[in-house]
Structure formats: structure tokens, C-alpha cells
Amino acid sequence: MPGQIIRQPNPPPGPSHLPESIRDDAVTVELHTSNILTTPELHAIQKFRRAAHYIAAAMIFLKDNILLERPLTFDDIKPRLLGHWGTCPGLVLVYAHLNRIIKKTGIDSLLVVGPGHGAPAILASLWLEDSLSPFWEHYTRDLSGLTRLITKFSAPGGFPSHINAETPGSIHEGGELGYALSVAFGAVMDNPHLVVTCVIGDGEAETGPTATAWHGYKYIDPKESGAVLPIVHLNGFKISERTIYGCMDDKELIALFSGYGYKVRIVSDLEDIDQDLAASMEWALNEISCIQSAARAKTPIFKPRWPILILRTPKGWTCPKMMHNEFIEGSFRSHQVPLSQAKTSQEELQALQGWLQSYGPHELFATKGSRGVVEGAPTEEVLSIVPDRKDKKLGCRKEAHAAFQPIKVSDWTHFGVQKGSQESCMIVVGTLLRDTIDKNPSTFRIFSPDELVSNKLDGVFEVTGRNLQWDENSCANGGRVIEILSEHTCQGMLQGYTLTGRTALFPSYEAFLGIVHTMMVQYSKFTKMAHETVWRHDVGSVNYLETSTWARQDHNGFSHQNPSFIGAVLNLKPALARVYLPPDANCFLSTVSHCLRAKNYVNLMVGSKHLTPVWLSPEEAHKHCVAGSSIWKFASVDDGLNPDVVLVGIGVEVTFEVIAAAALLRKMVPTLRVRVVNVTDLMILGPHGSHPHALSADGFDTLFTEDKNIIINYHGYPIEVKGLLFGRPAVDRTTIEGYREEGTTTSPFDMMLCNHTSRYHVAAAAIRAGARFKNFSKDPEADANALMDMAKEDTKYIFAHGMDPEGTFDTPKFD
């Protein structure tokens, strides 16, 4: 069936088998004995809603005659009808009431909108409160600005159909569902004054990321952070089917959210919805205030029950109820464009005329000739609930666009380690992170999927703790580490924290960063548009630290071996993307220090947590990282002058194998002139102009020669480097090995062998490549085959003894 079969609009959920007593766990408010709204406030809210409904519907349909000065014709209708109406009435309802309560109480608030395609509702409300024109000068609160808003929506030169970085007040890309709630929780961390209202659609509530994000408040310390007020907007339908939540009765919802730890208030009195929601919001803010006051008085409530509102409204509320003998309002048919044939069907055009007229636009907007009023402007009554102060308006909050606070990062060389020693990159980096936390007690956090100790970054716990408020040992201790076994929640919190002006780090097992691939891409789309939107200020970079890599996931096996997140970052816009593979602890310190101070990027750092050689001194590492790559003279013949072949290492373990291969070649074929190059900034490889860091043609030739063969040993998938090199003249003379999707529970060196990144494979490739230019051996092929025989012998040893041959990872020596 093409769509859900429904026998009535707003079909009620089937009854559950839960006991009636569960209803006692829900919060009740006696509306009729304590009406929250005065009559003027009630009328003002209703008119604001009507005005926003009118604008939102008109945005979807009209390209002319925007205030219905004459009967609609087909020529007034846009050629393409784009937009999502179904969620708009509920979003407008929430927006109107937030305006009213902000004006009344003076609270500082942001609105995070999960139903991102509800942009018409949000844009209409922003225009009414005059939060568009301060950022977009053509969207003035008059007939000219209203005309542009309506006619240009979802058209070239106008706002897109979903909320994005061009939308004032937004900190969330609305193109992909599931992330709003975790973003909201990240935004309130270390913002004790802020209340973020987050609307979660009942379709969005079906996603895995949202399912875990309900627990986000368990990481909110009310002493140091603000609060999130979740509003579940339950209108019953997705694009063509009922929602899970829409099929749950009140008892099931009360039981679900009470179990999560919330105090539940169901808002569903359609006949008196404004009084219901106003009372519910005041109740929720009072609950938040009580929790925060106790914590800030040093008498925190352990496991407080934070408020949540479940708002039941009809899908597409106030649009035509029927068309072509099918339900529209209260059904999935109002999800997108309720009257999709209005451009060609006289019946639908007439229905649209009646729909728009039902809001009474001439009562809501000033008409030509109105005395002392700008034509097209909303009437005073509509605006009477809008906050008077610009900085209190939802669309003008500085937290959403101008809140960046640079952090203090110490000179990393103070934490540098001795050249020639064996150090874990992660343990050493942990000392820098420990210092960074100490220097930035309210502007830096680490979001980690429960792997900080495993990834050997636990040095930070010398100065901080975890922030799990549901653990009595972590509660109210101001921990700077959020550990939750949900990469999605870590990513969402990271985004909210970063976009509201702070800086964060996301360390993870390499194999599982791919879980947030699309979240990262959506975030990069937001930051790309923000970068192109002149009124948005800088934000800190999103920093991923990828360790527990495939090269040393020999014990966990094939499931933990996956470097694909590198490719995900490489596919981003070059202006935003940075990928670093520092080869040792000092280089890693330099890289992390740089990334924590950088702005507006997606930074990915890949390295090892195990002991590996420190190849470069702090001074050498600094120069190497600034350049992005360099010739390693100590492993090259005659400092790398006039080479016959160039060996390139990109990544910690594979670089070790390159160095070991150079040492092997020095013994087996001493007349083969080898140059060893390490690349720490992956972006230098692309053709000049393809990325801000890409080497010039001369710079590339200086490193890799103009004509000699290049053997690259790469940490990730070889096709990634091939893609970067495409356009360089060196492509035809380059051989690339990397992760071949081969692995199991085995030994560390066997991982190198089975993926052809071992020293034997590198050395054999170098011999074959060098033989094309120089006669340095009587039988180069025999030499190469001898190396592969060594590989086979090591494989036999590993399978026989369950371990690598003794001395395999001793630091290579060069005479």
C-alpha cells in the first residue's frame, strides 16, 4: 500500500494493558482554576499563531499575491511546491509560548528543532519577532520583507526547506533526524544561565541516536550547567505511516519517560491548548529552577526528575480537513504539501484560498493606508508577546552565532619526550590534555564512548573526573569527561558544545568513529554554510582523536579493524577538512596543540596508544608538523640525496615498517639509494590548489623527486591516497599499500604481513621499483623473492608460537 490506511483523522492509539494507576505518575495542572494566561495574552498568542500559520503556509505555495489582495490564480502558485507543513502548527505553538514566557520571566533560551523540515514555522516566527532583518537585511518586517520571505522560500536565492546555518538562532542542521536532543544537552553544558527547549518529533523519536539521548540529562550537573526542556511533538504520522509514539497511549508514554527518570506532563487539551501549554511551561521552568537552586546552594538533589512535555496535536493542524474524499488534517497527507496540485487543480486552488483566508490575514498584517503603520507589518497585538529586548529573542541569542571563547593551550614542547625513547603517543598526549583541562575549567570537555582508559588518555583523571550525575561518586564533582557508550550522543553533545562557543575533543576507537559518519557530515554542512554566512562568528574546531587502530587491534580481531573514517573526512570540503597521522609522540603533541587552537575545521588525528619509537626531537617535530612532511635523513642513504626510490610512511605503525624496510635494504642492497619521507598532514598530497595545505608542484617534486618511483605505506585504505594524488604527475610511478580489509585475532606483525604493509613488502617493492632505473643487483627479482620468503617464515613462526619473532619491533639501527 502506498500510504497508511486510516479510517479517521487523528486515529487514537490502541489501548495498552498497563494499569490505570500509571496515570498517577503524570503531572496534572488544574487549568480552569488557575488560568495562566490573561485574556489579552491569550488573544495575542492566538493571533501570533494565526500569523505564523499564514506565513508558513504561504511560503510553501505563493509566488505572488502574498496577502490575498485578490482571488488566487494558478499564476500565483509556485512552479515547485516544496516544504513540510505537517509539523509547522506544533512548532509555531511552541515558539509562541516560548516568546511569551521569555518576555514574562526574562529567561535566556535557545530553541533546538528536531523536525528540521519545519523551517516554514521557524522562519515565519523569526520574521514576526524581527530576528531575520538584523542578519539578512532584505527580510525587513514590512511588505517587502514578507514578500521576499514567502516568494523566495525553497527557491533560488531564498531559505532552503529545512533549518540550517542560515537560520538565525539555530545550532542544529535539520537535514537528518535524531540528533537534536544530544545537541541541546551539549549546548547547556557550562552555560548555567541557559534553558534550551528542544522539540523532538515523534518520527525523530524512532531513531537510535534519540533513543539514547533521552539519558543526556544524567550528564548535566545543575550547578555548573543549564537545563534542557524536551518537548515531544507527537502528531502521530511520518511521511506515509503512523509513528511508534503515535500508537502509544498516555500510560505507555508515562511509563516510558518515568522510567527514563523524567517527570512527565502531557499537553493535549486541544480546546484549551494555549492555557494547557502555558501552565505546563511554567510548571517545567519551576521544576528546573528547584533542581538548579538546590545544586547551587550545595544541597544537590541526587537523581532529580527533570521535566518533559509530551505535546499531542493533530498532524497538519488547521489545514483543509478533506480533499478528494481523503483525510488531510490529522493524517500523513499533510506531512509535506497538503494540496500538491494547487498549481493545476481548480478544486485544490479554491481549497488553498479558503485555507489561507481562514487565518484572517487582514486582521494580522497592516494593509495599505493603515495610519501610522508600515504596510505588511504585524499588528501590535500579534507582537505583544515578543520579548522587548533584542538579545532575549530566540533568533538573536549570541550563544547561537557569536559565543566563541578561545581556550588556553600551553606550549606543547614542555611535555615533549626524548628522541630515541619508546613512548605511547596517547599517554604523552594525555599530559597535554590534563594541562588543558586545568587551564580551561569551564570551556573544554572530552566526550568519549567509555574508552578513555583503554585509549591510555587517563592521565586527565589526575585533575578531573567523569560527569555521570547518576553515579554518587561522580555527582556534583564538576568532571570534564563525558563517557557514554553511544558515539551518537558524544557527537551530538560535542556539536552543541562547540557551536555555542567552546572547545572539545572526541577520542575513540578507530573502528567505531564510522558510527557518526553521517552526523559528522551533517555538522560539516552546517559549518560550511556558517562559514559562508557573514554574521556567524568563528567556532572551535571539532576534534577527533582516533586510536586503538587496526594495526594494533590484533587482540580484538577483524571487527575492530576499520580506518574508513579517514575517507569520510577526506570527502568534506577542503576548506574544512584536516587529517593528520603524526608518526610519534612529539609530533602528536604538536598536532593536538594545533587542533585545539584551530577554528572552524573538522580535525581528525590518527595515532597509536602503544609504545612506539620517538623519531624526532620536539624541535624537529615542530618543523616537521608545520611542513606537513619531510625527508627523514637518518633513515635515508646520503641524507636522501639523488635517490633511486622514495619510501613514504603515513601513519605510526606503517612508518615503522618503512624505517625497518630502509634498514633491511641498507644491508641487502647497499648500493640502492633510498630516500625516506614521512607525511603527517595527509592533505599535502593533493594537487596544488585542491586543498589549502596541498604542496606546490615544486614542493612536491622536492620531496618525492620528478621521476623516481614512490612506494607509499599508508595507514588507511589505499584508494584514499590514490584519490589525493590524482592530478599529480607522480601517479603512474607510485605504488600504494595500506589496509586491505584483512585481519583477525592474530599478532601485531601478522597484521602488517596480511595487509602487505610489512617491511618485507615495502623492501621488495623498493627493489623492483629501483631496478627499473639502476643496475644495483645481479638479480633484483631474486632479492625481492628472498624478502617474501622471510615474510613467509615469520608467518609460520607466528602461527606456530602465537607471537611475533623476538626483536620484531626493536628500533631499526643505521650504520
PDB file of N, CA, C and O in Angstrom, residues 11-67:
ATOM      1  N   PRO A  11      -6.123   9.160  14.290  1.00  0.00           N
ATOM      2  CA  PRO A  11      -6.529   7.880  14.900  1.00  0.00           C
ATOM      3  C   PRO A  11      -5.908   7.724  16.282  1.00  0.00           C
ATOM      4  O   PRO A  11      -4.704   7.939  16.458  1.00  0.00           O
ATOM      5  N   PRO A  12      -6.695   7.374  17.275  1.00  0.00           N
ATOM      6  CA  PRO A  12      -6.158   7.244  18.626  1.00  0.00           C
ATOM      7  C   PRO A  12      -5.294   5.995  18.750  1.00  0.00           C
ATOM      8  O   PRO A  12      -5.474   5.031  18.002  1.00  0.00           O
ATOM      9  N   PRO A  13      -4.375   6.004  19.703  1.00  0.00           N
ATOM     10  CA  PRO A  13      -3.574   4.787  19.921  1.00  0.00           C
ATOM     11  C   PRO A  13      -4.443   3.678  20.497  1.00  0.00           C
ATOM     12  O   PRO A  13      -5.415   3.944  21.214  1.00  0.00           O
ATOM     13  N   GLY A  14      -4.112   2.472  20.163  1.00  0.00           N
ATOM     14  CA  GLY A  14      -4.823   1.350  20.760  1.00  0.00           C
ATOM     15  C   GLY A  14      -4.540   1.283  22.245  1.00  0.00           C
ATOM     16  O   GLY A  14      -3.460   1.680  22.702  1.00  0.00           O
ATOM     17  N   PRO A  15      -5.495   0.810  23.013  1.00  0.00           N
ATOM     18  CA  PRO A  15      -5.303   0.759  24.468  1.00  0.00           C
ATOM     19  C   PRO A  15      -4.216  -0.230  24.859  1.00  0.00           C
ATOM     20  O   PRO A  15      -4.059  -1.279  24.241  1.00  0.00           O
ATOM     21  N   SER A  16      -3.473   0.131  25.886  1.00  0.00           N
ATOM     22  CA  SER A  16      -2.424  -0.749  26.388  1.00  0.00           C
ATOM     23  C   SER A  16      -2.967  -1.621  27.512  1.00  0.00           C
ATOM     24  O   SER A  16      -4.109  -1.457  27.958  1.00  0.00           O
ATOM     25  N   HIS A  17      -2.157  -2.538  27.988  1.00  0.00           N
ATOM     26  CA  HIS A  17      -2.545  -3.424  29.079  1.00  0.00           C
ATOM     27  C   HIS A  17      -1.948  -2.966  30.413  1.00  0.00           C
ATOM     28  O   HIS A  17      -1.974  -3.711  31.389  1.00  0.00           O
ATOM     29  N   LEU A  18      -1.433  -1.738  30.444  1.00  0.00           N
ATOM     30  CA  LEU A  18      -0.847  -1.225  31.671  1.00  0.00           C
ATOM     31  C   LEU A  18      -1.946  -0.792  32.643  1.00  0.00           C
ATOM     32  O   LEU A  18      -3.025  -0.355  32.219  1.00  0.00           O
ATOM     33  N   PRO A  19      -1.679  -0.860  33.915  1.00  0.00           N
ATOM     34  CA  PRO A  19      -2.711  -0.487  34.896  1.00  0.00           C
ATOM     35  C   PRO A  19      -2.986   1.014  34.882  1.00  0.00           C
ATOM     36  O   PRO A  19      -2.110   1.822  34.586  1.00  0.00           O
ATOM     37  N   GLU A  20      -4.219   1.380  35.219  1.00  0.00           N
ATOM     38  CA  GLU A  20      -4.622   2.785  35.246  1.00  0.00           C
ATOM     39  C   GLU A  20      -3.808   3.585  36.249  1.00  0.00           C
ATOM     40  O   GLU A  20      -3.657   4.801  36.116  1.00  0.00           O
ATOM     41  N   SER A  21      -3.282   2.919  37.247  1.00  0.00           N
ATOM     42  CA  SER A  21      -2.537   3.623  38.292  1.00  0.00           C
ATOM     43  C   SER A  21      -1.305   4.342  37.752  1.00  0.00           C
ATOM     44  O   SER A  21      -0.796   5.272  38.383  1.00  0.00           O
ATOM     45  N   ILE A  22      -0.831   3.932  36.575  1.00  0.00           N
ATOM     46  CA  ILE A  22       0.352   4.588  35.988  1.00  0.00           C
ATOM     47  C   ILE A  22       0.069   6.055  35.697  1.00  0.00           C
ATOM     48  O   ILE A  22       0.958   6.903  35.753  1.00  0.00           O
ATOM     49  N   ARG A  23      -1.181   6.387  35.423  1.00  0.00           N
ATOM     50  CA  ARG A  23      -1.523   7.787  35.155  1.00  0.00           C
ATOM     51  C   ARG A  23      -1.198   8.689  36.345  1.00  0.00           C
ATOM     52  O   ARG A  23      -0.997   9.901  36.180  1.00  0.00           O
ATOM     53  N   ASP A  24      -1.135   8.114  37.515  1.00  0.00           N
ATOM     54  CA  ASP A  24      -0.831   8.911  38.706  1.00  0.00           C
ATOM     55  C   ASP A  24       0.586   9.468  38.676  1.00  0.00           C
ATOM     56  O   ASP A  24       0.908  10.416  39.408  1.00  0.00           O
ATOM     57  N   ASP A  25       1.452   8.879  37.843  1.00  0.00           N
ATOM     58  CA  ASP A  25       2.839   9.352  37.756  1.00  0.00           C
ATOM     59  C   ASP A  25       2.981  10.584  36.875  1.00  0.00           C
ATOM     60  O   ASP A  25       4.051  11.200  36.842  1.00  0.00           O
ATOM     61  N   ALA A  26       1.935  10.928  36.133  1.00  0.00           N
ATOM     62  CA  ALA A  26       1.988  12.123  35.284  1.00  0.00           C
ATOM     63  C   ALA A  26       1.623  13.355  36.108  1.00  0.00           C
ATOM     64  O   ALA A  26       0.881  13.279  37.084  1.00  0.00           O
ATOM     65  N   VAL A  27       2.137  14.493  35.698  1.00  0.00           N
ATOM     66  CA  VAL A  27       1.859  15.762  36.373  1.00  0.00           C
ATOM     67  C   VAL A  27       0.544  16.328  35.851  1.00  0.00           C
ATOM     68  O   VAL A  27       0.295  16.336  34.642  1.00  0.00           O
ATOM     69  N   THR A  28      -0.301  16.791  36.751  1.00  0.00           N
ATOM     70  CA  THR A  28      -1.554  17.435  36.361  1.00  0.00           C
ATOM     71  C   THR A  28      -1.535  18.893  36.789  1.00  0.00           C
ATOM     72  O   THR A  28      -0.936  19.252  37.808  1.00  0.00           O
ATOM     73  N   VAL A  29      -2.154  19.722  35.985  1.00  0.00           N
ATOM     74  CA  VAL A  29      -2.292  21.149  36.294  1.00  0.00           C
ATOM     75  C   VAL A  29      -3.752  21.500  36.126  1.00  0.00           C
ATOM     76  O   VAL A  29      -4.352  21.225  35.079  1.00  0.00           O
ATOM     77  N   GLU A  30      -4.345  22.087  37.143  1.00  0.00           N
ATOM     78  CA  GLU A  30      -5.759  22.469  37.078  1.00  0.00           C
ATOM     79  C   GLU A  30      -5.890  23.786  36.328  1.00  0.00           C
ATOM     80  O   GLU A  30      -5.748  24.869  36.887  1.00  0.00           O
ATOM     81  N   LEU A  31      -6.177  23.668  35.030  1.00  0.00           N
ATOM     82  CA  LEU A  31      -6.191  24.860  34.181  1.00  0.00           C
ATOM     83  C   LEU A  31      -7.312  25.820  34.540  1.00  0.00           C
ATOM     84  O   LEU A  31      -7.129  27.034  34.584  1.00  0.00           O
ATOM     85  N   HIS A  32      -8.481  25.311  34.739  1.00  0.00           N
ATOM     86  CA  HIS A  32      -9.643  26.188  34.827  1.00  0.00           C
ATOM     87  C   HIS A  32      -9.738  26.907  36.164  1.00  0.00           C
ATOM     88  O   HIS A  32     -10.503  27.846  36.314  1.00  0.00           O
ATOM     89  N   THR A  33      -8.990  26.450  37.139  1.00  0.00           N
ATOM     90  CA  THR A  33      -8.994  27.151  38.429  1.00  0.00           C
ATOM     91  C   THR A  33      -7.805  28.095  38.559  1.00  0.00           C
ATOM     92  O   THR A  33      -7.765  28.916  39.466  1.00  0.00           O
ATOM     93  N   SER A  34      -6.834  27.947  37.653  1.00  0.00           N
ATOM     94  CA  SER A  34      -5.658  28.827  37.730  1.00  0.00           C
ATOM     95  C   SER A  34      -5.172  29.152  36.326  1.00  0.00           C
ATOM     96  O   SER A  34      -4.054  28.823  35.967  1.00  0.00           O
ATOM     97  N   ASN A  35      -6.032  29.772  35.528  1.00  0.00           N
ATOM     98  CA  ASN A  35      -5.633  30.123  34.176  1.00  0.00           C
ATOM     99  C   ASN A  35      -4.364  30.969  34.202  1.00  0.00           C
ATOM    100  O   ASN A  35      -4.311  32.014  34.862  1.00  0.00           O
ATOM    101  N   ILE A  36      -3.350  30.488  33.492  1.00  0.00           N
ATOM    102  CA  ILE A  36      -2.057  31.170  33.480  1.00  0.00           C
ATOM    103  C   ILE A  36      -2.123  32.425  32.604  1.00  0.00           C
ATOM    104  O   ILE A  36      -1.593  33.477  32.948  1.00  0.00           O
ATOM    105  N   LEU A  37      -2.782  32.314  31.470  1.00  0.00           N
ATOM    106  CA  LEU A  37      -2.817  33.421  30.513  1.00  0.00           C
ATOM    107  C   LEU A  37      -3.947  34.383  30.832  1.00  0.00           C
ATOM    108  O   LEU A  37      -5.085  33.969  31.078  1.00  0.00           O
ATOM    109  N   THR A  38      -3.615  35.670  30.816  1.00  0.00           N
ATOM    110  CA  THR A  38      -4.679  36.671  30.864  1.00  0.00           C
ATOM    111  C   THR A  38      -5.392  36.694  29.516  1.00  0.00           C
ATOM    112  O   THR A  38      -4.884  36.162  28.516  1.00  0.00           O
ATOM    113  N   THR A  39      -6.556  37.287  29.480  1.00  0.00           N
ATOM    114  CA  THR A  39      -7.302  37.350  28.215  1.00  0.00           C
ATOM    115  C   THR A  39      -6.492  38.047  27.119  1.00  0.00           C
ATOM    116  O   THR A  39      -6.433  37.543  25.983  1.00  0.00           O
ATOM    117  N   PRO A  40      -5.854  39.212  27.401  1.00  0.00           N
ATOM    118  CA  PRO A  40      -5.024  39.826  26.343  1.00  0.00           C
ATOM    119  C   PRO A  40      -3.894  38.924  25.876  1.00  0.00           C
ATOM    120  O   PRO A  40      -3.586  38.856  24.680  1.00  0.00           O
ATOM    121  N   GLU A  41      -3.240  38.214  26.832  1.00  0.00           N
ATOM    122  CA  GLU A  41      -2.165  37.307  26.435  1.00  0.00           C
ATOM    123  C   GLU A  41      -2.688  36.178  25.562  1.00  0.00           C
ATOM    124  O   GLU A  41      -2.065  35.812  24.553  1.00  0.00           O
ATOM    125  N   LEU A  42      -3.817  35.620  25.938  1.00  0.00           N
ATOM    126  CA  LEU A  42      -4.406  34.532  25.173  1.00  0.00           C
ATOM    127  C   LEU A  42      -4.710  34.970  23.752  1.00  0.00           C
ATOM    128  O   LEU A  42      -4.375  34.280  22.780  1.00  0.00           O
ATOM    129  N   HIS A  43      -5.348  36.133  23.616  1.00  0.00           N
ATOM    130  CA  HIS A  43      -5.675  36.635  22.274  1.00  0.00           C
ATOM    131  C   HIS A  43      -4.402  36.904  21.476  1.00  0.00           C
ATOM    132  O   HIS A  43      -4.351  36.643  20.267  1.00  0.00           O
ATOM    133  N   ALA A  44      -3.374  37.426  22.133  1.00  0.00           N
ATOM    134  CA  ALA A  44      -2.128  37.743  21.435  1.00  0.00           C
ATOM    135  C   ALA A  44      -1.444  36.472  20.938  1.00  0.00           C
ATOM    136  O   ALA A  44      -0.950  36.411  19.800  1.00  0.00           O
ATOM    137  N   ILE A  45      -1.405  35.457  21.792  1.00  0.00           N
ATOM    138  CA  ILE A  45      -0.790  34.188  21.381  1.00  0.00           C
ATOM    139  C   ILE A  45      -1.558  33.586  20.211  1.00  0.00           C
ATOM    140  O   ILE A  45      -0.965  33.095  19.235  1.00  0.00           O
ATOM    141  N   GLN A  46      -2.877  33.619  20.285  1.00  0.00           N
ATOM    142  CA  GLN A  46      -3.682  33.051  19.202  1.00  0.00           C
ATOM    143  C   GLN A  46      -3.455  33.791  17.898  1.00  0.00           C
ATOM    144  O   GLN A  46      -3.386  33.170  16.828  1.00  0.00           O
ATOM    145  N   LYS A  47      -3.310  35.103  17.984  1.00  0.00           N
ATOM    146  CA  LYS A  47      -3.071  35.871  16.754  1.00  0.00           C
ATOM    147  C   LYS A  47      -1.637  35.656  16.239  1.00  0.00           C
ATOM    148  O   LYS A  47      -1.415  35.612  15.018  1.00  0.00           O
ATOM    149  N   PHE A  48      -0.675  35.528  17.131  1.00  0.00           N
ATOM    150  CA  PHE A  48       0.686  35.214  16.695  1.00  0.00           C
ATOM    151  C   PHE A  48       0.690  33.879  15.964  1.00  0.00           C
ATOM    152  O   PHE A  48       1.306  33.748  14.890  1.00  0.00           O
ATOM    153  N   ARG A  49      -0.002  32.915  16.516  1.00  0.00           N
ATOM    154  CA  ARG A  49      -0.063  31.601  15.878  1.00  0.00           C
ATOM    155  C   ARG A  49      -0.727  31.694  14.505  1.00  0.00           C
ATOM    156  O   ARG A  49      -0.250  31.098  13.524  1.00  0.00           O
ATOM    157  N   ARG A  50      -1.833  32.404  14.422  1.00  0.00           N
ATOM    158  CA  ARG A  50      -2.503  32.545  13.124  1.00  0.00           C
ATOM    159  C   ARG A  50      -1.597  33.218  12.109  1.00  0.00           C
ATOM    160  O   ARG A  50      -1.523  32.806  10.939  1.00  0.00           O
ATOM    161  N   ALA A  51      -0.890  34.261  12.540  1.00  0.00           N
ATOM    162  CA  ALA A  51       0.008  34.973  11.618  1.00  0.00           C
ATOM    163  C   ALA A  51       1.134  34.057  11.139  1.00  0.00           C
ATOM    164  O   ALA A  51       1.466  34.021   9.940  1.00  0.00           O
ATOM    165  N   ALA A  52       1.721  33.296  12.066  1.00  0.00           N
ATOM    166  CA  ALA A  52       2.808  32.396  11.685  1.00  0.00           C
ATOM    167  C   ALA A  52       2.294  31.257  10.809  1.00  0.00           C
ATOM    168  O   ALA A  52       2.971  30.838   9.847  1.00  0.00           O
ATOM    169  N   HIS A  53       1.092  30.749  11.110  1.00  0.00           N
ATOM    170  CA  HIS A  53       0.494  29.719  10.259  1.00  0.00           C
ATOM    171  C   HIS A  53       0.307  30.241   8.844  1.00  0.00           C
ATOM    172  O   HIS A  53       0.605  29.548   7.854  1.00  0.00           O
ATOM    173  N   TYR A  54      -0.216  31.447   8.754  1.00  0.00           N
ATOM    174  CA  TYR A  54      -0.468  32.014   7.425  1.00  0.00           C
ATOM    175  C   TYR A  54       0.838  32.132   6.639  1.00  0.00           C
ATOM    176  O   TYR A  54       0.920  31.713   5.475  1.00  0.00           O
ATOM    177  N   ILE A  55       1.848  32.706   7.284  1.00  0.00           N
ATOM    178  CA  ILE A  55       3.126  32.908   6.581  1.00  0.00           C
ATOM    179  C   ILE A  55       3.723  31.561   6.177  1.00  0.00           C
ATOM    180  O   ILE A  55       4.202  31.386   5.047  1.00  0.00           O
ATOM    181  N   ALA A  56       3.711  30.585   7.091  1.00  0.00           N
ATOM    182  CA  ALA A  56       4.304  29.277   6.809  1.00  0.00           C
ATOM    183  C   ALA A  56       3.610  28.597   5.636  1.00  0.00           C
ATOM    184  O   ALA A  56       4.268  28.041   4.738  1.00  0.00           O
ATOM    185  N   ALA A  57       2.277  28.629   5.619  1.00  0.00           N
ATOM    186  CA  ALA A  57       1.546  28.015   4.504  1.00  0.00           C
ATOM    187  C   ALA A  57       1.803  28.770   3.210  1.00  0.00           C
ATOM    188  O   ALA A  57       2.008  28.167   2.145  1.00  0.00           O
ATOM    189  N   ALA A  58       1.795  30.105   3.288  1.00  0.00           N
ATOM    190  CA  ALA A  58       2.043  30.915   2.087  1.00  0.00           C
ATOM    191  C   ALA A  58       3.433  30.662   1.528  1.00  0.00           C
ATOM    192  O   ALA A  58       3.632  30.665   0.302  1.00  0.00           O
ATOM    193  N   MET A  59       4.407  30.417   2.408  1.00  0.00           N
ATOM    194  CA  MET A  59       5.774  30.149   1.945  1.00  0.00           C
ATOM    195  C   MET A  59       5.834  28.908   1.065  1.00  0.00           C
ATOM    196  O   MET A  59       6.641  28.832   0.131  1.00  0.00           O
ATOM    197  N   ILE A  60       5.014  27.943   1.358  1.00  0.00           N
ATOM    198  CA  ILE A  60       5.025  26.701   0.584  1.00  0.00           C
ATOM    199  C   ILE A  60       4.390  26.914  -0.794  1.00  0.00           C
ATOM    200  O   ILE A  60       4.839  26.320  -1.788  1.00  0.00           O
ATOM    201  N   PHE A  61       3.383  27.788  -0.883  1.00  0.00           N
ATOM    202  CA  PHE A  61       2.573  27.852  -2.089  1.00  0.00           C
ATOM    203  C   PHE A  61       2.761  29.109  -2.960  1.00  0.00           C
ATOM    204  O   PHE A  61       2.714  29.007  -4.187  1.00  0.00           O
ATOM    205  N   LEU A  62       2.927  30.291  -2.383  1.00  0.00           N
ATOM    206  CA  LEU A  62       2.702  31.525  -3.138  1.00  0.00           C
ATOM    207  C   LEU A  62       3.979  32.128  -3.704  1.00  0.00           C
ATOM    208  O   LEU A  62       5.006  32.220  -3.022  1.00  0.00           O
ATOM    209  N   LYS A  63       3.867  32.580  -4.947  1.00  0.00           N
ATOM    210  CA  LYS A  63       4.928  33.383  -5.542  1.00  0.00           C
ATOM    211  C   LYS A  63       4.450  34.795  -5.871  1.00  0.00           C
ATOM    212  O   LYS A  63       5.208  35.628  -6.344  1.00  0.00           O
ATOM    213  N   ASP A  64       3.193  35.077  -5.573  1.00  0.00           N
ATOM    214  CA  ASP A  64       2.626  36.406  -5.783  1.00  0.00           C
ATOM    215  C   ASP A  64       1.334  36.498  -4.976  1.00  0.00           C
ATOM    216  O   ASP A  64       0.850  35.500  -4.435  1.00  0.00           O
ATOM    217  N   ASN A  65       0.808  37.745  -4.876  1.00  0.00           N
ATOM    218  CA  ASN A  65      -0.468  37.949  -4.186  1.00  0.00           C
ATOM    219  C   ASN A  65      -0.382  37.435  -2.755  1.00  0.00           C
ATOM    220  O   ASN A  65      -1.267  36.731  -2.253  1.00  0.00           O
ATOM    221  N   ILE A  66       0.690  37.830  -2.046  1.00  0.00           N
ATOM    222  CA  ILE A  66       1.033  37.172  -0.783  1.00  0.00           C
ATOM    223  C   ILE A  66       0.069  37.483   0.353  1.00  0.00           C
ATOM    224  O   ILE A  66       0.017  36.741   1.332  1.00  0.00           O
ATOM    225  N   LEU A  67      -0.690  38.578   0.251  1.00  0.00           N
ATOM    226  CA  LEU A  67      -1.675  38.878   1.293  1.00  0.00           C
ATOM    227  C   LEU A  67      -3.111  38.779   0.771  1.00  0.00           C
ATOM    228  O   LEU A  67      -4.034  39.365   1.331  1.00  0.00           O
TER     229      LEU A  67
END
